[in-house]
Coordinates of C-alpha atoms in Angstrom, one line a residue:
M1 CA -5.7 -69.5 6.5
F2 CA -3.9 -72.8 6.5
L3 CA -6.0 -74.0 3.5
G4 CA -5.1 -70.8 1.5
S5 CA -1.4 -71.2 2.2
F6 CA -1.6 -74.9 1.2
L7 CA -3.4 -74.1 -2.1
S8 CA -0.9 -71.3 -2.9
A9 CA 2.0 -73.7 -2.4
F10 CA 0.2 -76.4 -4.4
F11 CA -0.5 -74.2 -7.4
H12 CA 3.1 -72.9 -7.2
L13 CA 4.2 -76.4 -7.9
L14 CA 1.9 -76.9 -10.9
P15 CA 4.1 -75.4 -13.8
P16 CA 7.0 -77.7 -13.3
F17 CA 4.7 -80.6 -12.8
Q18 CA 2.9 -79.8 -16.0
E19 CA 6.2 -79.3 -17.8
S20 CA 7.3 -82.8 -16.7
C21 CA 4.1 -84.3 -18.0
R22 CA 4.0 -82.4 -21.3
V23 CA 3.2 -84.7 -24.3
T24 CA 5.4 -84.5 -27.4
K25 CA 3.3 -83.0 -30.3
H26 CA 3.6 -84.3 -33.8
I27 CA 3.3 -82.3 -37.1
F28 CA 3.1 -84.2 -40.3
V29 CA 3.9 -82.5 -43.6
T30 CA 2.6 -83.9 -46.9
G31 CA 2.7 -82.7 -50.4
G32 CA 0.3 -82.8 -53.3
V33 CA -0.2 -82.2 -57.1
V34 CA 3.5 -82.3 -58.1
S35 CA 6.8 -83.1 -56.6
S36 CA 9.6 -80.6 -56.0
L37 CA 7.2 -78.1 -54.3
G38 CA 9.6 -77.6 -51.4
K39 CA 8.3 -79.8 -48.5
G40 CA 11.8 -79.9 -47.1
L41 CA 12.2 -76.2 -47.1
T42 CA 8.7 -75.6 -45.7
S43 CA 9.3 -78.2 -42.9
A44 CA 12.6 -76.7 -42.1
S45 CA 11.1 -73.2 -42.1
I46 CA 8.3 -74.2 -39.7
A47 CA 10.9 -75.8 -37.4
M48 CA 13.0 -72.7 -37.4
L49 CA 10.0 -70.6 -36.5
L50 CA 9.0 -72.9 -33.6
E51 CA 12.6 -72.8 -32.4
S52 CA 12.5 -69.0 -32.5
R53 CA 9.6 -69.2 -30.1
G54 CA 11.6 -71.2 -27.6
L55 CA 10.3 -74.7 -28.5
R56 CA 12.5 -77.8 -28.7
V57 CA 12.1 -79.5 -32.1
K58 CA 13.1 -82.7 -33.8
M59 CA 12.8 -83.5 -37.5
Q60 CA 12.4 -86.5 -39.6
K61 CA 12.0 -87.5 -43.3
L62 CA 10.2 -90.6 -44.4
D63 CA 11.0 -91.5 -48.1
P64 CA 8.8 -93.9 -50.0
Y65 CA 11.5 -95.4 -52.3
I66 CA 12.6 -99.0 -51.8
N67 CA 16.3 -98.3 -51.8
V68 CA 17.6 -98.7 -48.2
D69 CA 19.2 -95.3 -48.4
P70 CA 20.2 -92.9 -51.2
G71 CA 23.9 -93.9 -51.0
T72 CA 23.8 -95.9 -54.2
M73 CA 21.4 -93.7 -56.1
S74 CA 22.5 -91.5 -59.1
P75 CA 22.9 -87.8 -58.3
Y76 CA 21.0 -87.1 -61.6
Q77 CA 17.9 -88.8 -60.0
H78 CA 18.2 -88.0 -56.4
G79 CA 20.6 -85.1 -56.0
E80 CA 23.3 -85.1 -53.4
V81 CA 23.6 -87.6 -50.6
Y82 CA 23.6 -85.8 -47.3
V83 CA 25.8 -87.3 -44.6
L84 CA 25.2 -86.9 -40.9
D85 CA 27.7 -87.0 -38.0
D86 CA 26.8 -90.6 -37.3
G87 CA 27.6 -91.7 -40.9
S88 CA 24.0 -92.0 -42.1
E89 CA 23.6 -91.4 -45.8
T90 CA 20.3 -89.5 -46.1
D91 CA 18.0 -87.4 -48.3
L92 CA 19.2 -83.9 -49.2
D93 CA 16.2 -82.4 -47.4
L94 CA 18.0 -83.2 -44.1
G95 CA 20.5 -80.6 -45.2
H96 CA 17.7 -78.0 -45.1
Y97 CA 16.8 -79.2 -41.6
E98 CA 20.3 -78.7 -40.3
R99 CA 20.9 -75.4 -42.1
F100 CA 17.7 -73.8 -40.8
T101 CA 17.6 -75.3 -37.2
T102 CA 19.7 -76.4 -34.3
T103 CA 18.0 -79.9 -34.2
H104 CA 20.4 -82.8 -33.9
L105 CA 19.9 -85.3 -36.7
T106 CA 20.7 -89.1 -36.5
R107 CA 19.9 -92.3 -38.2
Q108 CA 16.4 -92.0 -36.7
S109 CA 15.9 -88.8 -38.8
N110 CA 15.5 -90.5 -42.2
Y111 CA 13.8 -93.8 -43.0
T112 CA 12.9 -95.3 -46.4
T113 CA 10.5 -98.0 -47.5
G114 CA 13.5 -100.2 -48.0
Q115 CA 14.5 -99.8 -44.3
I116 CA 11.0 -100.3 -43.1
Y117 CA 10.4 -103.5 -45.0
Q118 CA 13.9 -104.8 -44.2
S119 CA 13.2 -104.4 -40.5
V120 CA 9.8 -106.1 -40.7
I121 CA 11.2 -109.0 -42.8
N122 CA 14.1 -109.5 -40.3
K123 CA 11.6 -109.7 -37.5
E124 CA 9.6 -112.2 -39.4
R125 CA 12.7 -114.3 -40.0
R126 CA 13.4 -114.2 -36.3
G127 CA 9.9 -115.5 -35.6
E128 CA 8.7 -112.3 -33.8
F129 CA 5.3 -112.4 -35.4
L130 CA 4.5 -115.9 -33.9
G131 CA 3.4 -117.4 -37.2
K132 CA 1.0 -114.6 -38.2
T133 CA 0.6 -113.6 -41.8
V134 CA 2.7 -110.4 -42.3
Q135 CA 0.8 -107.7 -44.0
V136 CA 1.1 -104.0 -44.9
I137 CA -1.6 -103.3 -42.2
P138 CA -0.8 -103.7 -39.4
H139 CA 2.8 -104.8 -39.6
I140 CA 4.3 -102.3 -42.0
T141 CA 2.2 -99.4 -40.7
N142 CA 3.1 -100.4 -37.1
E143 CA 6.8 -100.3 -38.0
I144 CA 6.3 -96.8 -39.5
K145 CA 4.5 -95.6 -36.4
E146 CA 7.3 -97.0 -34.2
V147 CA 10.0 -95.0 -36.1
V148 CA 8.0 -91.8 -35.8
L149 CA 7.1 -92.2 -32.1
Q150 CA 10.6 -93.2 -31.0
L151 CA 11.5 -89.5 -31.3
D152 CA 9.1 -88.7 -28.4
D153 CA 10.9 -87.7 -25.2
T154 CA 10.6 -85.2 -22.3
D155 CA 13.2 -83.0 -24.0
T156 CA 11.2 -82.6 -27.2
D157 CA 8.1 -80.4 -27.6
V158 CA 7.4 -81.0 -31.3
V159 CA 8.4 -83.7 -33.8
I160 CA 8.0 -82.6 -37.5
T161 CA 7.8 -85.6 -39.9
E162 CA 7.9 -84.9 -43.6
I163 CA 6.4 -87.6 -45.9
G164 CA 8.3 -87.8 -49.1
G165 CA 6.7 -88.1 -52.5
T166 CA 3.2 -86.9 -53.5
V167 CA -0.2 -87.8 -52.2
G168 CA -1.7 -90.3 -54.6
D169 CA 1.6 -92.1 -55.2
I170 CA 1.0 -95.8 -54.5
E171 CA 4.3 -96.1 -52.7
S172 CA 3.3 -93.4 -50.2
L173 CA 0.1 -95.1 -49.1
P174 CA 1.6 -97.1 -46.1
F175 CA 3.2 -93.9 -44.7
L176 CA -0.1 -92.0 -45.0
E177 CA -2.0 -94.8 -43.4
A178 CA 0.4 -94.9 -40.5
I179 CA 0.3 -91.2 -39.8
R180 CA -3.6 -91.4 -40.0
Q181 CA -3.5 -93.9 -37.2
I182 CA -1.2 -91.9 -34.9
P183 CA -3.7 -89.3 -33.8
L184 CA -6.1 -92.1 -32.9
E185 CA -3.5 -93.4 -30.4
R186 CA -1.9 -90.1 -29.2
G187 CA -5.0 -87.9 -29.4
R188 CA -6.0 -85.6 -32.2
E189 CA -5.2 -82.6 -30.0
N190 CA -1.5 -83.7 -30.0
C191 CA -1.2 -84.1 -33.8
M192 CA -1.4 -81.8 -36.8
F193 CA -1.4 -82.2 -40.5
I194 CA 0.1 -79.6 -42.9
H195 CA -0.4 -80.1 -46.6
L196 CA 1.7 -78.3 -49.2
T197 CA 0.0 -78.0 -52.5
L198 CA 0.2 -76.1 -55.8
V199 CA -2.1 -73.4 -57.0
P200 CA -1.0 -72.9 -60.6
F201 CA -1.5 -69.8 -62.7
L202 CA -2.8 -70.5 -66.2
K203 CA -1.7 -67.7 -68.6
A204 CA -4.3 -68.6 -71.2
A205 CA -7.1 -68.2 -68.7
G206 CA -5.4 -65.4 -66.8
E207 CA -6.2 -66.8 -63.4
L208 CA -5.1 -69.1 -60.6
K209 CA -6.6 -72.6 -60.5
T210 CA -7.6 -74.1 -57.2
K211 CA -8.9 -77.4 -58.6
P212 CA -5.5 -79.3 -58.3
T213 CA -5.4 -78.4 -54.6
Q214 CA -9.0 -79.5 -54.1
H215 CA -8.2 -82.9 -55.7
S216 CA -5.0 -83.3 -53.7
V217 CA -6.9 -82.7 -50.4
G218 CA -9.7 -84.9 -51.6
I219 CA -7.3 -87.8 -51.9
L220 CA -6.0 -87.2 -48.4
R221 CA -9.5 -87.1 -47.0
Q222 CA -10.4 -90.4 -48.7
I223 CA -7.4 -91.9 -46.8
G224 CA -8.8 -90.4 -43.6
I225 CA -6.6 -87.4 -43.2
Q226 CA -8.0 -83.9 -42.8
P227 CA -5.4 -81.2 -43.3
D228 CA -5.3 -78.6 -40.6
I229 CA -3.3 -76.1 -42.6
L230 CA -2.9 -75.7 -46.3
V231 CA 0.4 -74.1 -47.6
C232 CA -0.3 -73.1 -51.2
R233 CA 2.7 -72.7 -53.5
T234 CA 1.9 -70.1 -56.1
E235 CA 3.6 -67.6 -58.4
R236 CA 0.8 -65.1 -58.0
S237 CA -0.8 -63.8 -54.8
L238 CA -4.0 -65.5 -53.7
D239 CA -6.9 -63.1 -53.5
T240 CA -9.7 -63.4 -51.0
S241 CA -12.0 -65.3 -53.4
D242 CA -9.2 -67.9 -54.1
R243 CA -8.6 -68.5 -50.4
E244 CA -12.3 -68.7 -49.7
K245 CA -12.8 -71.3 -52.4
I246 CA -9.9 -73.4 -51.2
A247 CA -11.1 -73.1 -47.6
L248 CA -14.7 -74.1 -48.5
F249 CA -13.9 -77.1 -50.8
C250 CA -11.0 -78.4 -48.6
N251 CA -12.8 -78.1 -45.3
V252 CA -10.3 -75.8 -43.6
P253 CA -10.8 -72.4 -41.9
L254 CA -10.0 -69.4 -44.1
H255 CA -7.1 -68.3 -41.9
S256 CA -5.5 -71.8 -42.3
V257 CA -5.0 -71.3 -46.1
I258 CA -1.4 -70.0 -46.2
E259 CA 0.1 -68.4 -49.2
E260 CA 3.7 -69.3 -50.1
R261 CA 4.7 -67.4 -53.2
D262 CA 7.8 -68.4 -55.2
K263 CA 11.0 -66.8 -53.9
D264 CA 13.1 -65.6 -56.7
F265 CA 15.6 -63.9 -54.4
S266 CA 16.5 -66.4 -51.7
I267 CA 15.2 -69.5 -50.0
Y268 CA 15.9 -67.8 -46.7
E269 CA 12.9 -65.6 -47.3
V270 CA 10.6 -68.6 -46.8
P271 CA 10.5 -68.6 -42.9
L272 CA 9.7 -64.9 -42.8
S273 CA 7.0 -65.3 -45.4
L274 CA 5.4 -68.1 -43.5
Q275 CA 5.6 -66.1 -40.3
A276 CA 3.9 -63.1 -42.0
N277 CA 1.0 -65.5 -42.7
K278 CA 1.0 -66.4 -38.9
I279 CA 1.6 -70.1 -39.5
D280 CA 3.5 -70.4 -36.2
D281 CA 0.6 -68.8 -34.3
L282 CA -1.8 -71.3 -35.9
I283 CA 0.4 -74.2 -34.9
L284 CA 0.9 -73.1 -31.3
K285 CA -2.9 -72.5 -30.9
Q286 CA -4.0 -75.8 -32.3
L287 CA -1.4 -77.8 -30.4
N288 CA -1.9 -75.8 -27.2
L289 CA 1.8 -75.0 -26.9
P290 CA 3.1 -72.2 -24.7
A291 CA 5.8 -70.1 -26.4
A292 CA 7.8 -66.9 -26.2
S293 CA 7.7 -64.2 -28.8
A294 CA 9.7 -64.9 -32.0
N295 CA 13.3 -63.8 -32.1
L296 CA 14.3 -63.5 -35.8
E297 CA 16.9 -60.7 -35.7
G298 CA 19.6 -63.1 -37.0
W299 CA 17.4 -64.1 -39.9
H300 CA 16.6 -60.5 -40.8
D301 CA 20.3 -59.8 -40.7
I302 CA 21.0 -62.6 -43.2
L303 CA 18.5 -61.2 -45.7
H304 CA 19.9 -57.7 -45.2
R305 CA 23.4 -58.9 -46.1
L306 CA 22.0 -60.8 -49.1
R307 CA 20.1 -57.7 -50.3
N308 CA 22.9 -55.2 -49.7
P309 CA 26.2 -56.8 -50.7
E310 CA 29.4 -54.8 -50.7
H311 CA 31.1 -57.0 -53.2
E312 CA 30.3 -59.4 -56.0
V313 CA 32.5 -62.4 -57.1
S314 CA 32.2 -65.2 -59.6
I315 CA 33.2 -68.7 -58.7
A316 CA 33.6 -71.6 -61.1
L317 CA 32.3 -74.9 -59.9
V318 CA 33.9 -77.7 -61.9
G319 CA 32.3 -81.0 -61.5
K320 CA 31.0 -84.2 -63.2
Y321 CA 27.4 -83.3 -62.5
A322 CA 27.7 -79.5 -63.1
E323 CA 24.5 -79.2 -65.0
H324 CA 22.5 -80.7 -62.1
R325 CA 22.4 -78.2 -59.3
D326 CA 20.9 -80.6 -56.7
A327 CA 23.9 -82.9 -57.0
Y328 CA 25.9 -80.1 -55.2
K329 CA 23.0 -78.6 -53.2
S330 CA 25.0 -78.1 -49.9
I331 CA 27.9 -76.6 -51.8
Y332 CA 25.8 -74.0 -53.4
E333 CA 24.3 -73.2 -50.0
A334 CA 27.7 -73.1 -48.3
L335 CA 29.0 -70.6 -51.0
D336 CA 26.0 -68.4 -50.2
H337 CA 26.8 -68.6 -46.5
G338 CA 30.4 -67.6 -47.3
G339 CA 29.0 -64.6 -49.2
I340 CA 26.7 -63.7 -46.3
A341 CA 29.8 -63.7 -43.9
N342 CA 31.7 -61.4 -46.3
Y343 CA 28.8 -59.1 -47.4
T344 CA 29.4 -60.5 -50.8
Q345 CA 27.1 -61.7 -53.6
V346 CA 28.5 -65.0 -54.9
R347 CA 27.7 -65.9 -58.5
V348 CA 28.4 -69.6 -59.1
Q349 CA 29.0 -70.8 -62.7
P350 CA 28.7 -74.6 -63.0
I351 CA 31.2 -76.0 -65.6
K352 CA 31.3 -79.7 -66.7
S353 CA 34.8 -81.0 -66.2
E354 CA 34.7 -82.6 -69.6
E355 CA 34.3 -79.1 -71.1
I356 CA 37.8 -78.3 -69.7
E357 CA 39.2 -81.4 -71.3
Q358 CA 37.8 -80.3 -74.6
N359 CA 38.5 -76.6 -74.6
G360 CA 41.3 -76.2 -72.0
A361 CA 41.3 -74.4 -68.6
E362 CA 42.7 -71.1 -70.0
K363 CA 39.7 -70.6 -72.2
T364 CA 37.1 -72.0 -69.8
L365 CA 38.2 -70.5 -66.5
A366 CA 39.4 -67.0 -67.5
G367 CA 37.7 -64.2 -65.6
F368 CA 36.6 -66.1 -62.5
D369 CA 37.6 -65.0 -59.0
A370 CA 37.8 -68.5 -57.5
L371 CA 37.5 -72.2 -58.3
I372 CA 35.8 -75.0 -56.4
V373 CA 36.1 -78.7 -57.3
P374 CA 33.6 -80.9 -55.4
G375 CA 33.5 -84.6 -54.7
G376 CA 32.2 -87.3 -57.1
F377 CA 32.7 -90.8 -58.3
G378 CA 33.9 -92.3 -61.6
E379 CA 36.6 -91.6 -64.1
R380 CA 34.6 -89.4 -66.4
G381 CA 35.9 -85.8 -66.3
V382 CA 38.7 -86.4 -63.9
E383 CA 41.5 -85.1 -66.2
G384 CA 39.4 -81.9 -66.6
K385 CA 39.4 -81.4 -62.9
V386 CA 43.1 -82.0 -62.6
E387 CA 43.7 -79.4 -65.4
A388 CA 41.4 -76.9 -63.8
I389 CA 43.3 -77.3 -60.5
R390 CA 46.6 -76.8 -62.2
Y391 CA 45.3 -73.6 -63.7
A392 CA 44.2 -72.3 -60.3
R393 CA 47.5 -73.3 -58.7
E394 CA 49.7 -71.7 -61.4
R395 CA 47.6 -68.5 -61.7
N396 CA 47.1 -67.9 -58.0
L397 CA 43.4 -68.3 -58.4
P398 CA 41.7 -69.0 -55.0
F399 CA 40.8 -72.7 -54.9
L400 CA 38.9 -75.1 -52.6
G401 CA 39.0 -78.8 -53.3
I402 CA 36.5 -81.2 -51.6
C403 CA 36.9 -85.0 -51.4
L404 CA 37.7 -86.1 -55.0
G405 CA 38.7 -82.4 -55.5
M406 CA 41.5 -82.9 -53.0
Q407 CA 42.6 -86.1 -54.6
C408 CA 42.8 -84.4 -58.0
A409 CA 44.8 -81.6 -56.3
V410 CA 47.3 -84.1 -55.1
I411 CA 47.5 -85.7 -58.5
D412 CA 48.2 -82.3 -60.1
F413 CA 50.9 -81.5 -57.6
A414 CA 52.6 -84.9 -57.9
R415 CA 52.6 -84.7 -61.7
N416 CA 53.5 -81.1 -62.3
V417 CA 55.5 -80.0 -59.3
A418 CA 57.0 -83.2 -57.8
G419 CA 57.9 -84.6 -61.2
L420 CA 55.8 -87.8 -61.0
S421 CA 54.4 -87.4 -64.5
E422 CA 52.3 -90.6 -64.4
A423 CA 50.9 -90.1 -60.9
H424 CA 47.2 -91.1 -60.6
S425 CA 44.6 -92.6 -58.3
T426 CA 44.1 -96.4 -58.4
E427 CA 40.4 -95.7 -58.6
F428 CA 40.9 -94.6 -62.2
F429 CA 44.3 -96.3 -63.2
R430 CA 44.9 -99.4 -61.2
D431 CA 48.4 -99.9 -62.6
T432 CA 49.7 -96.4 -62.2
P433 CA 53.4 -96.4 -61.3
H434 CA 52.8 -93.6 -58.8
P435 CA 49.5 -94.3 -56.9
V436 CA 49.5 -91.0 -54.9
I437 CA 45.8 -91.8 -54.2
C438 CA 44.9 -95.3 -53.2
L439 CA 42.1 -97.4 -51.7
M440 CA 41.9 -97.2 -47.9
E441 CA 43.2 -100.2 -46.1
E442 CA 39.9 -100.7 -44.4
Q443 CA 38.1 -100.8 -47.8
E444 CA 40.1 -103.8 -49.0
G445 CA 37.8 -106.7 -49.8
V446 CA 34.6 -104.6 -49.4
T447 CA 32.1 -105.5 -52.2
D448 CA 28.8 -104.1 -51.0
K449 CA 28.2 -100.6 -52.2
G450 CA 25.6 -99.3 -49.7
G451 CA 26.8 -97.8 -46.4
T452 CA 30.3 -99.2 -46.6
M453 CA 32.5 -96.1 -47.3
R454 CA 34.3 -94.1 -44.6
L455 CA 31.3 -92.2 -43.4
G456 CA 30.5 -89.6 -40.8
S457 CA 32.4 -87.4 -38.4
Q458 CA 36.2 -87.9 -38.0
P459 CA 38.6 -85.8 -36.1
A460 CA 41.5 -83.9 -37.6
L461 CA 44.5 -82.0 -36.1
L462 CA 45.4 -78.8 -38.0
S463 CA 49.0 -77.7 -38.6
D464 CA 50.2 -74.5 -37.0
G465 CA 50.8 -71.8 -39.6
S466 CA 48.4 -73.3 -42.2
R467 CA 45.6 -71.4 -43.7
S468 CA 43.1 -74.0 -42.5
R469 CA 44.3 -73.5 -38.9
A470 CA 43.9 -69.7 -39.3
A471 CA 40.4 -70.1 -40.8
Y472 CA 39.1 -72.4 -38.2
G473 CA 40.7 -70.6 -35.3
V474 CA 41.3 -73.9 -33.5
S475 CA 43.7 -76.8 -33.9
D476 CA 41.2 -79.7 -33.4
I477 CA 38.2 -80.1 -35.7
S478 CA 35.7 -82.8 -36.6
E479 CA 34.3 -83.1 -40.2
R480 CA 32.0 -85.5 -42.1
H481 CA 33.5 -87.9 -44.6
R482 CA 32.2 -90.0 -47.5
H483 CA 34.9 -91.7 -49.5
R484 CA 36.9 -95.0 -50.2
Y485 CA 40.2 -93.6 -51.5
E486 CA 42.8 -91.5 -49.6
F487 CA 46.1 -89.8 -49.9
N488 CA 48.8 -92.5 -50.1
G489 CA 51.1 -91.9 -47.1
G490 CA 54.0 -93.6 -48.9
Y491 CA 54.3 -90.4 -51.0
R492 CA 53.9 -87.9 -48.1
K493 CA 57.6 -87.1 -47.6
Q494 CA 58.3 -86.8 -51.4
L495 CA 55.4 -84.4 -51.9
E496 CA 56.2 -82.4 -48.8
E497 CA 59.8 -81.9 -50.0
A498 CA 58.3 -80.6 -53.3
G499 CA 56.4 -78.0 -51.3
L500 CA 53.0 -79.5 -50.6
L501 CA 51.8 -78.6 -47.1
I502 CA 50.0 -81.3 -45.1
A503 CA 47.7 -79.0 -43.2
G504 CA 45.5 -81.5 -41.4
T505 CA 45.8 -85.2 -40.3
H506 CA 43.8 -87.7 -38.4
P507 CA 45.3 -87.6 -34.8
E508 CA 45.5 -91.4 -34.5
K509 CA 45.6 -92.9 -38.0
S510 CA 47.9 -90.4 -39.6
L511 CA 45.5 -90.1 -42.6
V512 CA 46.0 -86.9 -44.6
E513 CA 42.8 -84.8 -44.3
I514 CA 43.9 -81.4 -45.7
V515 CA 46.6 -80.3 -48.2
E516 CA 47.7 -76.7 -49.0
V517 CA 50.1 -74.9 -51.2
A518 CA 51.8 -72.5 -48.8
E519 CA 52.9 -69.7 -51.3
H520 CA 49.4 -69.6 -52.9
P521 CA 46.9 -66.9 -51.7
W522 CA 44.3 -69.6 -51.0
F523 CA 44.8 -73.2 -52.1
V524 CA 43.1 -75.5 -49.7
A525 CA 41.9 -79.0 -50.5
V526 CA 40.2 -81.3 -48.0
Q527 CA 39.2 -85.0 -47.9
F528 CA 36.0 -84.3 -46.0
H529 CA 32.8 -82.4 -46.8
P530 CA 32.8 -79.1 -45.1
E531 CA 29.6 -78.0 -46.9
F532 CA 27.5 -80.3 -44.6
K533 CA 28.3 -78.2 -41.5
S534 CA 27.7 -74.8 -43.0
K535 CA 24.7 -72.6 -42.0
P536 CA 23.5 -69.2 -43.1
T537 CA 23.9 -68.0 -39.5
A538 CA 27.4 -69.5 -39.3
A539 CA 29.3 -69.9 -42.5
H540 CA 31.8 -72.8 -42.6
P541 CA 35.3 -71.3 -42.1
L542 CA 36.6 -72.8 -45.4
F543 CA 33.8 -71.4 -47.5
A544 CA 34.0 -68.0 -45.7
G545 CA 37.8 -68.1 -46.4
L546 CA 37.3 -69.0 -50.1
V547 CA 34.9 -66.1 -50.6
A548 CA 37.2 -63.7 -48.8
A549 CA 40.1 -64.8 -51.0
A550 CA 37.8 -64.4 -54.1
V551 CA 37.0 -60.8 -53.0
T552 CA 40.7 -60.0 -52.7
H553 CA 41.4 -61.6 -56.1
H554 CA 38.6 -59.5 -57.6
T555 CA 39.4 -56.2 -56.0
G556 CA 43.2 -56.6 -55.8
V557 CA 43.0 -55.2 -52.2
K558 CA 44.4 -57.4 -49.5

């Protein structure tokens, strides 16, 4: 009797004991055949599905390039630089991670070959290797393992690490060798490899070809990595014979060959497509993770709104890199989020700002329902942005300016409303008689380019009665920054007297963060990057406000 009561009490204590001893599991996502297959989207989608099952997930991207971070890389080569709250300049895939999940990203969420080697060399200079010859194996691979395993903690069930680049690239080899070693140390039952690959359709042959996938997996297996799941990107459905061939030659079970067809409608279909193929069940079973039933009602609602819009608007995006969509990746996504919030299909037309310089704003922007001018660097196309903003201000066209877009809005207002005809930014015209935009005081004397701007989350206090205050619904906000130049406070009084509304300021430094034109239906320009904090499930207030204003402009109904 006593023994039975004791055992009952003992086993009653087992669940919390097991919970406290739970080992963090690791999922490694690799890609093969070609780049741009969508490893970031696939990784984010898997994380979202695991979160929907009640698991706690962290995410990380390891990039093989030697740059320390993407902050100094051309948008034409790398796309946008995504900025985190802590000021890290990271790969654009981290934007997918934040948009799809609730995971908190930090400097530990993105490492490059440059950072890895820099850390190892610094250790060598300090004598930490005790005179040993420093080599790729074990020193570089140990450093890579360390940055992966540092994410383990008792509050994390799964860490998903995406390996940038393509299997077979020489620069990816140290990362692949490092993740090969981790299961040997942490136990194969605690680690999983997911490989994203391409199954192309050859029109001439009229069939899908599995050989590229076989070769890609073959390279991984030569390295010592056996994929547990293959996610096959394809424009045509895989039939049973295709999947059987892939499973046989790649040494994976048939049910672990997952089809991921191209999504022409929306990237937000990807998680539901993967779930339909039961990828989350496969992961949970292999990693022996307890989980609740998936709750994806919110995601289904997103797709319902996208498929059944009540309105349609056209928005002009005027920028320096307009022809390169990835340069403004988060802005395109945030505009979609604004559309979701307003049951509206948003059609975005990219326009090079130089085109406005050549053809004029009247001809180029006629017929649009709103204008957005994003951030950027360099003098090329600046006058086209200023002219586009003037057109929006004078024609009551809804407008949102971001970073350089705000600075151009201030230049336009100073020139064409306040009477300062030669107003400019000292970034582009050092000797302007009216430097309404100037280098930040903290940037004086800074010569290094990488990681030296005003970066990361900064607070702002919103003015009562402003459109920004109404959009946010609160007076205190925090937004992410990436810039060196700012509104020149010496011109604040003069521009305010001319009618410019200072709608947001830093609570301590008095830096101007938001400007508005009060009489305009929607003219808001911000020094920060609101696009980095927008999600499909929670559109950023300024993007939701811009789309709402565009709907009003289009329909004429307030």
